[in-house]
Coordinates of N, CA, C and O and ligand atoms in Angstrom, one line a residue:
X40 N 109.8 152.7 100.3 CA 110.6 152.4 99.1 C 109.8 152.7 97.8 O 108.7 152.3 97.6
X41 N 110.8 153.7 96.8 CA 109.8 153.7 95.8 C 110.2 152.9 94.8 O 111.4 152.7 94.7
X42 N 109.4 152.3 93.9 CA 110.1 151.1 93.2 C 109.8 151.4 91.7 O 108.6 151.5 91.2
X43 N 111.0 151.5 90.9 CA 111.0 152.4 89.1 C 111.1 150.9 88.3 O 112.1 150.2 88.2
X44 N 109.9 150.7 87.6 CA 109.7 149.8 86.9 C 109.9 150.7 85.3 O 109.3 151.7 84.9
X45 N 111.1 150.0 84.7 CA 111.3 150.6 83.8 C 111.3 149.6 82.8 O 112.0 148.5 82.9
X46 N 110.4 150.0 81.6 CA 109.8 149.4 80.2 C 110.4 150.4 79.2 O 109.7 150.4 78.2
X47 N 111.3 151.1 79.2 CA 112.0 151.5 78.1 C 112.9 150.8 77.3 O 113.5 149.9 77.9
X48 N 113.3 151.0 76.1 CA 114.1 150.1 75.4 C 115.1 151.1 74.5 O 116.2 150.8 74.1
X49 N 114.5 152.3 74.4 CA 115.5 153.2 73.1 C 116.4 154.0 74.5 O 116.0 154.2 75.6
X50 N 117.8 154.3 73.8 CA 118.9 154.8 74.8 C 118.3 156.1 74.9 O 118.8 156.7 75.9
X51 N 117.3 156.8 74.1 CA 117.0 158.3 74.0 C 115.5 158.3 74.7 O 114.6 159.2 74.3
X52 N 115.2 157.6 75.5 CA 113.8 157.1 75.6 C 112.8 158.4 76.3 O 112.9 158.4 77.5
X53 N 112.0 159.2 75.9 CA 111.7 160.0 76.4 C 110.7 159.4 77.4 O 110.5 160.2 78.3
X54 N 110.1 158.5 77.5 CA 109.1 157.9 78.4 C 110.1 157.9 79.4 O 109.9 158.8 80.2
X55 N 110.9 157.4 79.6 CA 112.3 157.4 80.9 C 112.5 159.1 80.9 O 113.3 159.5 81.7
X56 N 112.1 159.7 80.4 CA 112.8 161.1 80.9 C 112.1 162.2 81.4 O 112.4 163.3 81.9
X57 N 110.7 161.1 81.1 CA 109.0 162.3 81.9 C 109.1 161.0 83.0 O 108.4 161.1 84.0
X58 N 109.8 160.2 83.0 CA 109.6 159.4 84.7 C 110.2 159.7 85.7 O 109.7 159.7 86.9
X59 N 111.5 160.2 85.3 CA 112.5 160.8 85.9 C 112.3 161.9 86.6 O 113.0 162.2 87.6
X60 N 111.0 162.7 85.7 CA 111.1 163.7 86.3 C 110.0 163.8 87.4 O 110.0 164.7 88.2
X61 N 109.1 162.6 87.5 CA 108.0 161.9 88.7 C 109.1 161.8 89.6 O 109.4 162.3 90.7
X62 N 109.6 161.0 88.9 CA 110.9 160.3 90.5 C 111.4 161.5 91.2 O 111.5 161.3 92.4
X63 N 111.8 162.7 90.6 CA 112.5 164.0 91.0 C 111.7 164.5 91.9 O 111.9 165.1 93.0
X64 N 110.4 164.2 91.2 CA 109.3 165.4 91.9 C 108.8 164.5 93.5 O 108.7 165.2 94.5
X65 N 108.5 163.0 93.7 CA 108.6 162.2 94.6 C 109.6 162.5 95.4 O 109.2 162.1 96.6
X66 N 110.7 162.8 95.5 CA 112.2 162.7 96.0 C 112.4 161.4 96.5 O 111.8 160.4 96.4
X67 N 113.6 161.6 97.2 CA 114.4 160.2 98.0 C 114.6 159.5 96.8 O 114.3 159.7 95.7
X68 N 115.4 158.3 97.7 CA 116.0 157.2 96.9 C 115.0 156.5 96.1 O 113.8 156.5 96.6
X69 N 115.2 155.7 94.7 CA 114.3 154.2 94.2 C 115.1 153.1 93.9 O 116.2 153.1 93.4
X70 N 114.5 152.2 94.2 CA 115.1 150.8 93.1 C 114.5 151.0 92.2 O 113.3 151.3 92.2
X71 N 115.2 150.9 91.4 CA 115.0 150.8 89.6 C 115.3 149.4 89.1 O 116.3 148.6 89.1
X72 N 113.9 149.2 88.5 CA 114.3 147.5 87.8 C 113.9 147.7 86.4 O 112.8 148.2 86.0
X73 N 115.1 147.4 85.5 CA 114.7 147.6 84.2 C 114.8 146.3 83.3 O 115.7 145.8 82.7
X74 N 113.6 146.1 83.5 CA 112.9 145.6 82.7 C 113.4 144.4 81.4 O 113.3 143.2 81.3
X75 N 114.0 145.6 80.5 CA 114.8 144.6 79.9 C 116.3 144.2 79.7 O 116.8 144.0 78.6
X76 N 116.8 144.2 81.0 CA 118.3 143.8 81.3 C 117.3 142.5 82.6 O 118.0 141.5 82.9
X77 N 116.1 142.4 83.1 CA 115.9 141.4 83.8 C 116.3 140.1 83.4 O 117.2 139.3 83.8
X78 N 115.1 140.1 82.2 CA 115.0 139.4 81.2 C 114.0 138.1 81.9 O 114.2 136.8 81.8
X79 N 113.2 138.7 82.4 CA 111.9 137.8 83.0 C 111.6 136.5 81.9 O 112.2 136.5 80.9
X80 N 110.7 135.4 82.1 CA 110.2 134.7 81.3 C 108.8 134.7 81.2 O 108.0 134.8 82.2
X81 N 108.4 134.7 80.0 CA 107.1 134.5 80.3 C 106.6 133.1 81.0 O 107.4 132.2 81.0
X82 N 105.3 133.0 81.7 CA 105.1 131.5 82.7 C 104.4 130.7 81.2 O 103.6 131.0 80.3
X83 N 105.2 129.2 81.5 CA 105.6 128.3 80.4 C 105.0 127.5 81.3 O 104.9 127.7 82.5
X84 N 104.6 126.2 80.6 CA 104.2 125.0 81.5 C 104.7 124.5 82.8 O 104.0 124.1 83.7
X85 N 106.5 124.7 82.7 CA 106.8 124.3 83.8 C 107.0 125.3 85.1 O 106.9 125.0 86.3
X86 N 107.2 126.5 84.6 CA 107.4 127.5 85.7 C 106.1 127.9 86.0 O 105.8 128.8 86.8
X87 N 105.2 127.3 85.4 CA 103.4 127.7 85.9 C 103.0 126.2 86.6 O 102.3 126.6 87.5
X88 N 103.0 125.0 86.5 CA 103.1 124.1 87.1 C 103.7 124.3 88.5 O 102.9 124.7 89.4
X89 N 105.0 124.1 88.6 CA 105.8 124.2 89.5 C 105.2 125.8 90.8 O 104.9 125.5 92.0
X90 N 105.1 127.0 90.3 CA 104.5 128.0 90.7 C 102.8 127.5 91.5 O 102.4 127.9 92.6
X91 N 102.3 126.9 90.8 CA 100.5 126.5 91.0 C 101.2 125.8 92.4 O 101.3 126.6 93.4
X92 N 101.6 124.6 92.5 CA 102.0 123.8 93.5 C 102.6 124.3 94.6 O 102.1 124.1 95.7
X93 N 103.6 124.8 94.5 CA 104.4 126.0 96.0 C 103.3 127.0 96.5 O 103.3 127.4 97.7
X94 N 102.4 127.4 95.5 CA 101.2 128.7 95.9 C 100.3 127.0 96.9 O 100.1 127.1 98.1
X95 N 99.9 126.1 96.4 CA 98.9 125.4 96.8 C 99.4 125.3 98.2 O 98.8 125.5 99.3
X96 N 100.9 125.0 98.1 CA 101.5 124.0 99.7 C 101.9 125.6 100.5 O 102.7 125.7 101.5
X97 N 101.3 126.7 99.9 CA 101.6 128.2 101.1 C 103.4 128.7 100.6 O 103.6 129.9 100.5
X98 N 104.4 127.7 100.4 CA 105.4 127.6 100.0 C 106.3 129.1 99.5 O 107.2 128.9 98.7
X99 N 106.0 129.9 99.8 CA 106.6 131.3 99.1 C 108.5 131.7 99.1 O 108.9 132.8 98.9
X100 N 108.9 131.0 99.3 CA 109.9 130.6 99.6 C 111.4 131.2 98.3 O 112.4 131.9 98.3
X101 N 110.7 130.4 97.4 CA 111.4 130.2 96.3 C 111.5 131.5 95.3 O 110.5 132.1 95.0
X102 N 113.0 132.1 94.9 CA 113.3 133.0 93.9 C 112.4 133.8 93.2 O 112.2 135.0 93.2
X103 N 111.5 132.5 92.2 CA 110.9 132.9 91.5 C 109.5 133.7 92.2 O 108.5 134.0 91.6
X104 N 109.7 134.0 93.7 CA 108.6 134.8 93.9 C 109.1 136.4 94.7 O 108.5 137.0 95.6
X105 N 110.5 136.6 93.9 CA 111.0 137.8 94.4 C 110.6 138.8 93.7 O 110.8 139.8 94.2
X106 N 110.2 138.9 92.7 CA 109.7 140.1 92.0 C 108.1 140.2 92.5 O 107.6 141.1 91.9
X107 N 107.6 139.8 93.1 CA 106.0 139.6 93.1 C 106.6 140.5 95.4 O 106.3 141.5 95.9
X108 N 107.3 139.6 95.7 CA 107.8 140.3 97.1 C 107.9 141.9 97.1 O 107.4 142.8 97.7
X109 N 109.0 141.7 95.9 CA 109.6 143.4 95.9 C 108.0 144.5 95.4 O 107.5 145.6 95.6
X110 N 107.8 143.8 94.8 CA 106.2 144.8 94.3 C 105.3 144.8 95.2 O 104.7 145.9 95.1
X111 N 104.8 144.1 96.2 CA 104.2 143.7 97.0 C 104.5 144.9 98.2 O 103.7 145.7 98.7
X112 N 105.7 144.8 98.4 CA 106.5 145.3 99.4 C 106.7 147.6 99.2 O 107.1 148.4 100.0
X113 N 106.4 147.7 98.2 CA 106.8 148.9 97.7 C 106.0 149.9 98.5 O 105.0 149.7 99.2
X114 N 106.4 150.9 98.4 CA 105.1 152.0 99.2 C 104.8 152.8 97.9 O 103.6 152.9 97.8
X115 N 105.7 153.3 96.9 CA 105.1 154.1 95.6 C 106.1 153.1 94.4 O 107.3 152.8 94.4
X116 N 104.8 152.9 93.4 CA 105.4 152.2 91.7 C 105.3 153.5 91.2 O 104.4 154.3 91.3
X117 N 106.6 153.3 90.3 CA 106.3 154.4 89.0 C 106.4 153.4 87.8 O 107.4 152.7 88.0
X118 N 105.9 153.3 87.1 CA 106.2 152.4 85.8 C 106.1 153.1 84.8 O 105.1 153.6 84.4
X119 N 107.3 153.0 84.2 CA 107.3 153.7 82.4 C 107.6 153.0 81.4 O 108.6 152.3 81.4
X120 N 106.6 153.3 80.4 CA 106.4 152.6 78.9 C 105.9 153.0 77.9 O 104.7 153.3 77.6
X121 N 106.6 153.1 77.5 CA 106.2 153.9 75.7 C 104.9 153.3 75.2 O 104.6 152.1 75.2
X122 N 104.4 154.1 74.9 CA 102.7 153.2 74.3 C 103.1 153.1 72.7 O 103.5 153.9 71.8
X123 N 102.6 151.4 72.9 CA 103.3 150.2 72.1 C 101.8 149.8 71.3 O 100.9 149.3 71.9
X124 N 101.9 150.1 70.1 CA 100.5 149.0 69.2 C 99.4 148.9 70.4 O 99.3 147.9 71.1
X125 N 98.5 150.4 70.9 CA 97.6 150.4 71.6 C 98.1 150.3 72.6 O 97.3 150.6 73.4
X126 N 99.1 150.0 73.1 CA 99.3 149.3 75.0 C 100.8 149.6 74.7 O 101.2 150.7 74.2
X127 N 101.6 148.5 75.2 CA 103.3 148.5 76.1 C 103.9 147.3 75.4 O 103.4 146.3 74.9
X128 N 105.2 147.9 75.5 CA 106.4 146.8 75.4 C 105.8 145.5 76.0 O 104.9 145.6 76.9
X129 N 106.4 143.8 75.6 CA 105.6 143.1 76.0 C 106.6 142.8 77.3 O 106.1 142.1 78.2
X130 N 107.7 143.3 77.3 CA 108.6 142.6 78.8 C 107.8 143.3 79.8 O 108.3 143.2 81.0
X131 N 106.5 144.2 79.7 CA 105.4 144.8 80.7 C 104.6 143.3 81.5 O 104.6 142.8 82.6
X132 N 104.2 143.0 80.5 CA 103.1 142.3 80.8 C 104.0 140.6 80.7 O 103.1 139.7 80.9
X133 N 105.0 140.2 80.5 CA 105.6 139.3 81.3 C 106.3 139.6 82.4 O 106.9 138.7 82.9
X134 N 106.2 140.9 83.0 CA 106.7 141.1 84.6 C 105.3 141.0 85.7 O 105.3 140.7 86.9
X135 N 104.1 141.4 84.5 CA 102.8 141.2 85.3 C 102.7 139.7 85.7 O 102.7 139.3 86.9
X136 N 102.7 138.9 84.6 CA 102.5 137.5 85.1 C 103.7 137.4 86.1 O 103.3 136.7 87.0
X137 N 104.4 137.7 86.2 CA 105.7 137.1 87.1 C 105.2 137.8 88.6 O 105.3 137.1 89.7
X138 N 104.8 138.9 88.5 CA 104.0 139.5 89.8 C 102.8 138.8 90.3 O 102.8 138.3 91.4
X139 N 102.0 138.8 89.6 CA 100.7 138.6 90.1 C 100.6 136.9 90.5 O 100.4 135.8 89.9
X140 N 100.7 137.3 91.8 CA 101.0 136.0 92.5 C 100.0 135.9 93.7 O 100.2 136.5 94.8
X141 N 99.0 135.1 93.6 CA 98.1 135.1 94.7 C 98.8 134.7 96.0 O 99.6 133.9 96.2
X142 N 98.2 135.4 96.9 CA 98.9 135.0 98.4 C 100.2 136.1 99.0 O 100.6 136.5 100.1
X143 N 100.5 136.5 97.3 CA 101.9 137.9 97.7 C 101.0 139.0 97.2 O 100.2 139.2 98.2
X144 N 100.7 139.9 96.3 CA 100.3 140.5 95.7 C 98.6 140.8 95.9 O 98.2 141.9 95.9
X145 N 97.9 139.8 96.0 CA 96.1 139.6 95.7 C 95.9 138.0 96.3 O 96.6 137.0 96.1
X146 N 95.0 138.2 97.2 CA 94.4 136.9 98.2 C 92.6 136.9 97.0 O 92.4 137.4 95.9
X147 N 91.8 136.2 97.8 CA 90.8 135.9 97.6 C 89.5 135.8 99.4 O 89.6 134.9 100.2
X148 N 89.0 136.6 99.4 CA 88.1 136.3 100.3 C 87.5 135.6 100.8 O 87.9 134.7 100.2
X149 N 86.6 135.0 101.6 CA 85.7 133.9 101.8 C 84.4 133.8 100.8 O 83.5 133.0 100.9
X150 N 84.2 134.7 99.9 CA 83.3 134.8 98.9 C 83.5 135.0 97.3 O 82.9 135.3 96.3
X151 N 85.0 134.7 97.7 CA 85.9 134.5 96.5 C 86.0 135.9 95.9 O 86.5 135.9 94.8
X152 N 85.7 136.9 96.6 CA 86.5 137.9 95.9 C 88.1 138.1 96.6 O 88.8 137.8 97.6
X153 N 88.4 139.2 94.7 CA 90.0 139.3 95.5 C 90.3 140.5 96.1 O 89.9 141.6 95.6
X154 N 91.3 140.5 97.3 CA 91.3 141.4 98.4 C 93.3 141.5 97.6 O 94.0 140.6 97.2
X155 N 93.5 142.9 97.6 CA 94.7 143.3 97.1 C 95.4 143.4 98.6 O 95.0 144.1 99.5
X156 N 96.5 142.6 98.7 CA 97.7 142.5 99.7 C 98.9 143.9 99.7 O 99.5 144.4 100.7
X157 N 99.0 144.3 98.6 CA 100.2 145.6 98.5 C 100.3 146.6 99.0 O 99.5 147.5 98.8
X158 N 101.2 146.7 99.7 CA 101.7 147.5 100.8 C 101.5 148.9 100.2 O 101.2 149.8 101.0
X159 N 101.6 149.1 98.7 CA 101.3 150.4 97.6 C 100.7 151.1 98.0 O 99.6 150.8 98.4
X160 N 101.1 152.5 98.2 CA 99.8 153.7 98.2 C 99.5 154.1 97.1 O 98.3 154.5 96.8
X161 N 100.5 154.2 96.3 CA 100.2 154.9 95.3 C 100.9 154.4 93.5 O 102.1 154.2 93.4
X162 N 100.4 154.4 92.8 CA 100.9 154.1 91.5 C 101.2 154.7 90.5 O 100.1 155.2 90.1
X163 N 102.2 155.2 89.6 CA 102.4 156.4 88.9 C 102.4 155.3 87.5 O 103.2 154.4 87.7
X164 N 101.7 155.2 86.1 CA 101.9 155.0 85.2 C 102.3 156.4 84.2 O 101.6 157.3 84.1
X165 N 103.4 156.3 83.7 CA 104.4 157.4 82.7 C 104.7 156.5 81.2 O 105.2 155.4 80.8
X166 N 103.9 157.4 80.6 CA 103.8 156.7 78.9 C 103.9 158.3 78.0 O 103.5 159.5 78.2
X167 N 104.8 157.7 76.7 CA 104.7 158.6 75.9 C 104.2 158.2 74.2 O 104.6 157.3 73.5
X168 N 103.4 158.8 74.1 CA 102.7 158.2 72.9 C 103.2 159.4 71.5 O 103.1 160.7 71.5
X169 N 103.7 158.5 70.5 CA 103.3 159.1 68.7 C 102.3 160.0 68.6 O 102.4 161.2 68.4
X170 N 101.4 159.2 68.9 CA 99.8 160.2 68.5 C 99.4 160.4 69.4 O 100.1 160.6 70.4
X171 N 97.9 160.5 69.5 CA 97.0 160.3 70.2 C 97.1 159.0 70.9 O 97.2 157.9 70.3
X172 N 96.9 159.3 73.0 CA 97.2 158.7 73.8 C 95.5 158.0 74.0 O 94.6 158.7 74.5
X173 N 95.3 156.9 73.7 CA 94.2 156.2 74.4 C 94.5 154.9 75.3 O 94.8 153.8 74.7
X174 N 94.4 155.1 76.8 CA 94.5 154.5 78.0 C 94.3 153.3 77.7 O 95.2 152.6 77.8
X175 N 93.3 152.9 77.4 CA 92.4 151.3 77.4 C 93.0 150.5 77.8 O 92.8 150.0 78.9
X176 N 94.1 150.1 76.7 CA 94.6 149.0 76.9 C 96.3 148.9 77.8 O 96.9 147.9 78.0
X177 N 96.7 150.3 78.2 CA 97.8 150.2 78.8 C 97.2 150.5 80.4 O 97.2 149.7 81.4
X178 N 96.7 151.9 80.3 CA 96.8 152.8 82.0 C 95.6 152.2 82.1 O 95.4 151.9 83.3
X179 N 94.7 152.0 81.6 CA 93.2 151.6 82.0 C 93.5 150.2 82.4 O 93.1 149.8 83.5
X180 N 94.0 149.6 81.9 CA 94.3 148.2 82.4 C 95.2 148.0 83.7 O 94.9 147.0 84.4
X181 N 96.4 148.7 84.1 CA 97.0 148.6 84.6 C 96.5 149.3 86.0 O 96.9 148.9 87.1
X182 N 95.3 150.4 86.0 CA 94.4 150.9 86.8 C 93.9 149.9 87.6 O 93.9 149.6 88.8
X183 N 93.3 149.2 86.2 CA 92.4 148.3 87.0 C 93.0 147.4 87.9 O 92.8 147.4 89.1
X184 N 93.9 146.4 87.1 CA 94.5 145.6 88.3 C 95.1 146.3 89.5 O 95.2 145.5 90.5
X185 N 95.4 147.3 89.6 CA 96.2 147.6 91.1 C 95.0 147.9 92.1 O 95.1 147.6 93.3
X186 N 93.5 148.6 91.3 CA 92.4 149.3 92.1 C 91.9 147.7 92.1 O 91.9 147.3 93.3
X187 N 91.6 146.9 91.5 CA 90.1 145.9 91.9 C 91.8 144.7 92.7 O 91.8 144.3 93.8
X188 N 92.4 144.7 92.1 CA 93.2 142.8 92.7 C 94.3 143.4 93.5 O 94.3 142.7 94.6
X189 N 95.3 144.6 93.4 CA 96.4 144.9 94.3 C 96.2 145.4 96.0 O 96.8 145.2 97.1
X190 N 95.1 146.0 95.6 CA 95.3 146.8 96.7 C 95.2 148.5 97.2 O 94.9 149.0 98.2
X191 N 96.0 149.5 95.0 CA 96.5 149.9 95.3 C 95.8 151.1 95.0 O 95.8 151.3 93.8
X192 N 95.2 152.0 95.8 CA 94.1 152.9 96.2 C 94.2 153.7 95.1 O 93.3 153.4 94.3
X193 N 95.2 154.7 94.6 CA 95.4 155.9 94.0 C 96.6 155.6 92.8 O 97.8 155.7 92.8
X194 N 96.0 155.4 92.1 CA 97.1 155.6 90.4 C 97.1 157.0 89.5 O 96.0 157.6 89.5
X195 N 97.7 157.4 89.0 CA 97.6 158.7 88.2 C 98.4 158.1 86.9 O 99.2 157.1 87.0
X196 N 98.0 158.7 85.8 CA 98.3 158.7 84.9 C 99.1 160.1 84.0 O 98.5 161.2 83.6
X197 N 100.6 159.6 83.9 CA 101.7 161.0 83.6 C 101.9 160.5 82.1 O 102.6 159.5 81.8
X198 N 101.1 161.5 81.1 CA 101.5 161.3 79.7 C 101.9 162.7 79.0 O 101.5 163.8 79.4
X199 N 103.0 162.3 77.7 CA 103.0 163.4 76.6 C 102.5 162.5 75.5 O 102.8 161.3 75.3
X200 N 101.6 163.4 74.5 CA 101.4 162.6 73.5 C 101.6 163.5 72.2 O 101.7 164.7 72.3
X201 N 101.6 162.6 70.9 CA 101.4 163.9 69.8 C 103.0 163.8 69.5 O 103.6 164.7 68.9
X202 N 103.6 163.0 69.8 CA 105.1 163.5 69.8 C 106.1 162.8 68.4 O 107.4 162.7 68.4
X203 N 105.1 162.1 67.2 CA 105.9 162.2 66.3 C 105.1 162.6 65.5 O 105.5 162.4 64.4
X204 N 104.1 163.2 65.4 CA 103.2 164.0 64.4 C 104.1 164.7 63.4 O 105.3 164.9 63.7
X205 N 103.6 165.0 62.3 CA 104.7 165.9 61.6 C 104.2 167.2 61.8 O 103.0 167.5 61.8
X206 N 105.1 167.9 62.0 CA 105.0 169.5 62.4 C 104.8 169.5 63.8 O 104.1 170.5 64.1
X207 N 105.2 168.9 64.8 CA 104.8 168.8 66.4 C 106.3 169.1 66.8 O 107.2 168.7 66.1
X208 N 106.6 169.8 67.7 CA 108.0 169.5 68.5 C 108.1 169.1 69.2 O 107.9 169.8 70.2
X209 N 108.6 167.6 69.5 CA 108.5 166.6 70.4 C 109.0 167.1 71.5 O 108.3 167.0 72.5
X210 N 110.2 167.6 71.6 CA 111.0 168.5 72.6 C 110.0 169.4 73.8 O 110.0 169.5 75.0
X211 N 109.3 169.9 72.3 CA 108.8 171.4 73.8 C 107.7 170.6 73.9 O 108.1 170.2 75.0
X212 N 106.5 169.9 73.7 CA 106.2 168.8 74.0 C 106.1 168.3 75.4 O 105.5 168.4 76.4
X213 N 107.3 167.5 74.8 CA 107.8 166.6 76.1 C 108.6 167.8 77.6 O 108.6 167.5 78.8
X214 N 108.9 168.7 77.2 CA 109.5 169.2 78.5 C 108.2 170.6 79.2 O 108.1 171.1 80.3
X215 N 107.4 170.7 78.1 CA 105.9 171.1 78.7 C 105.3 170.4 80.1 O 104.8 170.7 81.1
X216 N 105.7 169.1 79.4 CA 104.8 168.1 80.4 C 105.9 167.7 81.6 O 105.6 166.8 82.4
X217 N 107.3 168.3 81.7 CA 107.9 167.6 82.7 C 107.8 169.0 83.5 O 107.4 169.1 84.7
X218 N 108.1 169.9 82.8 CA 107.6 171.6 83.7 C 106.8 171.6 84.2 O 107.0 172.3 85.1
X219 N 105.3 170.8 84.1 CA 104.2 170.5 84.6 C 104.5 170.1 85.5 O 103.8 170.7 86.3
X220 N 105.3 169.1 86.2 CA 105.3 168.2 87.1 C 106.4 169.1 88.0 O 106.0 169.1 89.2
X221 N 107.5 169.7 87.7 CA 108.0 169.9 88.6 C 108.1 171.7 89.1 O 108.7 171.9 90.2
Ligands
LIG195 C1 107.0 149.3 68.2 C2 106.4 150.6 68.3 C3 105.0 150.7 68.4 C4 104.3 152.0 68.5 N1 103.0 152.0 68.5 C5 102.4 153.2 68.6 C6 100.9 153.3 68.7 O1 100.2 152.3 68.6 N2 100.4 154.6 68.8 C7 101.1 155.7 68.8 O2 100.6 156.8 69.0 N3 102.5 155.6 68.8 C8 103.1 154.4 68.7 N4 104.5 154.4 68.7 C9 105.3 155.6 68.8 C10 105.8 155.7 70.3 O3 104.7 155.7 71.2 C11 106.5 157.1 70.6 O4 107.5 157.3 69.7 C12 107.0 157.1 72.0 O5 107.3 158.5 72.4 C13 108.3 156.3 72.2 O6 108.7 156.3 73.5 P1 110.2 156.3 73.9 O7 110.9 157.6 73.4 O8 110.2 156.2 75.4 O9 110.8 155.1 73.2 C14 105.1 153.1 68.5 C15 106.5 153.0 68.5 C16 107.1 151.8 68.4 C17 108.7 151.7 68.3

């Protein structure tokens, strides 16, 4: 199953339209979860309380660990996000916390390292940047967690950047980099 994590928010969203063209190039079916029609929470005292306790008693049971299942469960992520103030939309990184669920997602070892559980082979992060595209804090981060805590062997990173410069054509641009792919 391939699983389309979608962090878009504008109806014209070109980050959604260089994903689209991953998903094309992948073939078959995806579930698509977007993001902000979820409407995830970020973890608050009581949904972090309550969560600590069900993880302690093994308990995986409960709703709130169906997004952490379905990611868990995936054979290819594509996730797309517009690079946001250095990084992503923040409904990114409140679906992280909602994921990263020890016991579903990432265990711990007998030496306390963590061993990545995800079924994942593969990770596609799709971002379109204004300017100049630097990773750090979006694809470098999101690298890291899937390679050191997921599991998840092979990520690639699918960018256009440069795309509100003045005098740039965001257009040929952007469909440069989808011609690329397919
Ligand atoms: C709230 C916001 C923050 C942004 N921050 C940056 C930024 O830090 N660096 C940059 O190069 N572009 C930035 N941009 C421009 C977007 O990255 C660029 O327009 C992108 O292509 C938007 O993707 P979309 O068409 O999928 O919405 C920002 C745009 C918005 C709306």
């Amino acid at each position: 199953m391939i699983l389309y994590i979608n962090c878009c928010v504008r109806a014209e969203s070109r980050t959604d339209r260089l994903a689209r063209a991953v998903l094309q190039k992948l073939g078959g079916d995806y579930t698509e979860l977007k993001l902000y029609k979820e409407k995830l929470s970020p973890l608050d005292s009581k949904t972090l309380n309550k969560r600590t306790e069900l993880i302690e008693q093994g308990d995986y049971s409960d709703r709130m660990f169906d997004p952490a299942k379905q990611f868990a469960n995936a054979d290819t992520i594509v996730i797309a996000a517009p690079y946001w103030d250095l990084s992503f939309p923040a409904p990114l990184k409140t679906y992280i916390e909602n994921i990263y669920v020890t016991g579903i997602v990432s265990a711990y070892d007998e030496n306390g390292l963590p061993v990545g559980l995800c079924k994942t082979n593969e990770l596609y992060y799709v971002t379109t940047a204004g300017g100049p595209y630097d990773p750090t804090y979006s694809y470098g981060y999101i690298e890291s967690l899937a390679k050191n805590f997921f599991g998840i062997p092979v990520t690639h990173l699918i960018k256009a950047e440069m795309l509100d410069i003045a005098g740039n054509d965001p257009e040929a641009l952007l469909n440069s980099e989808i011609n690329n792919l397919l």
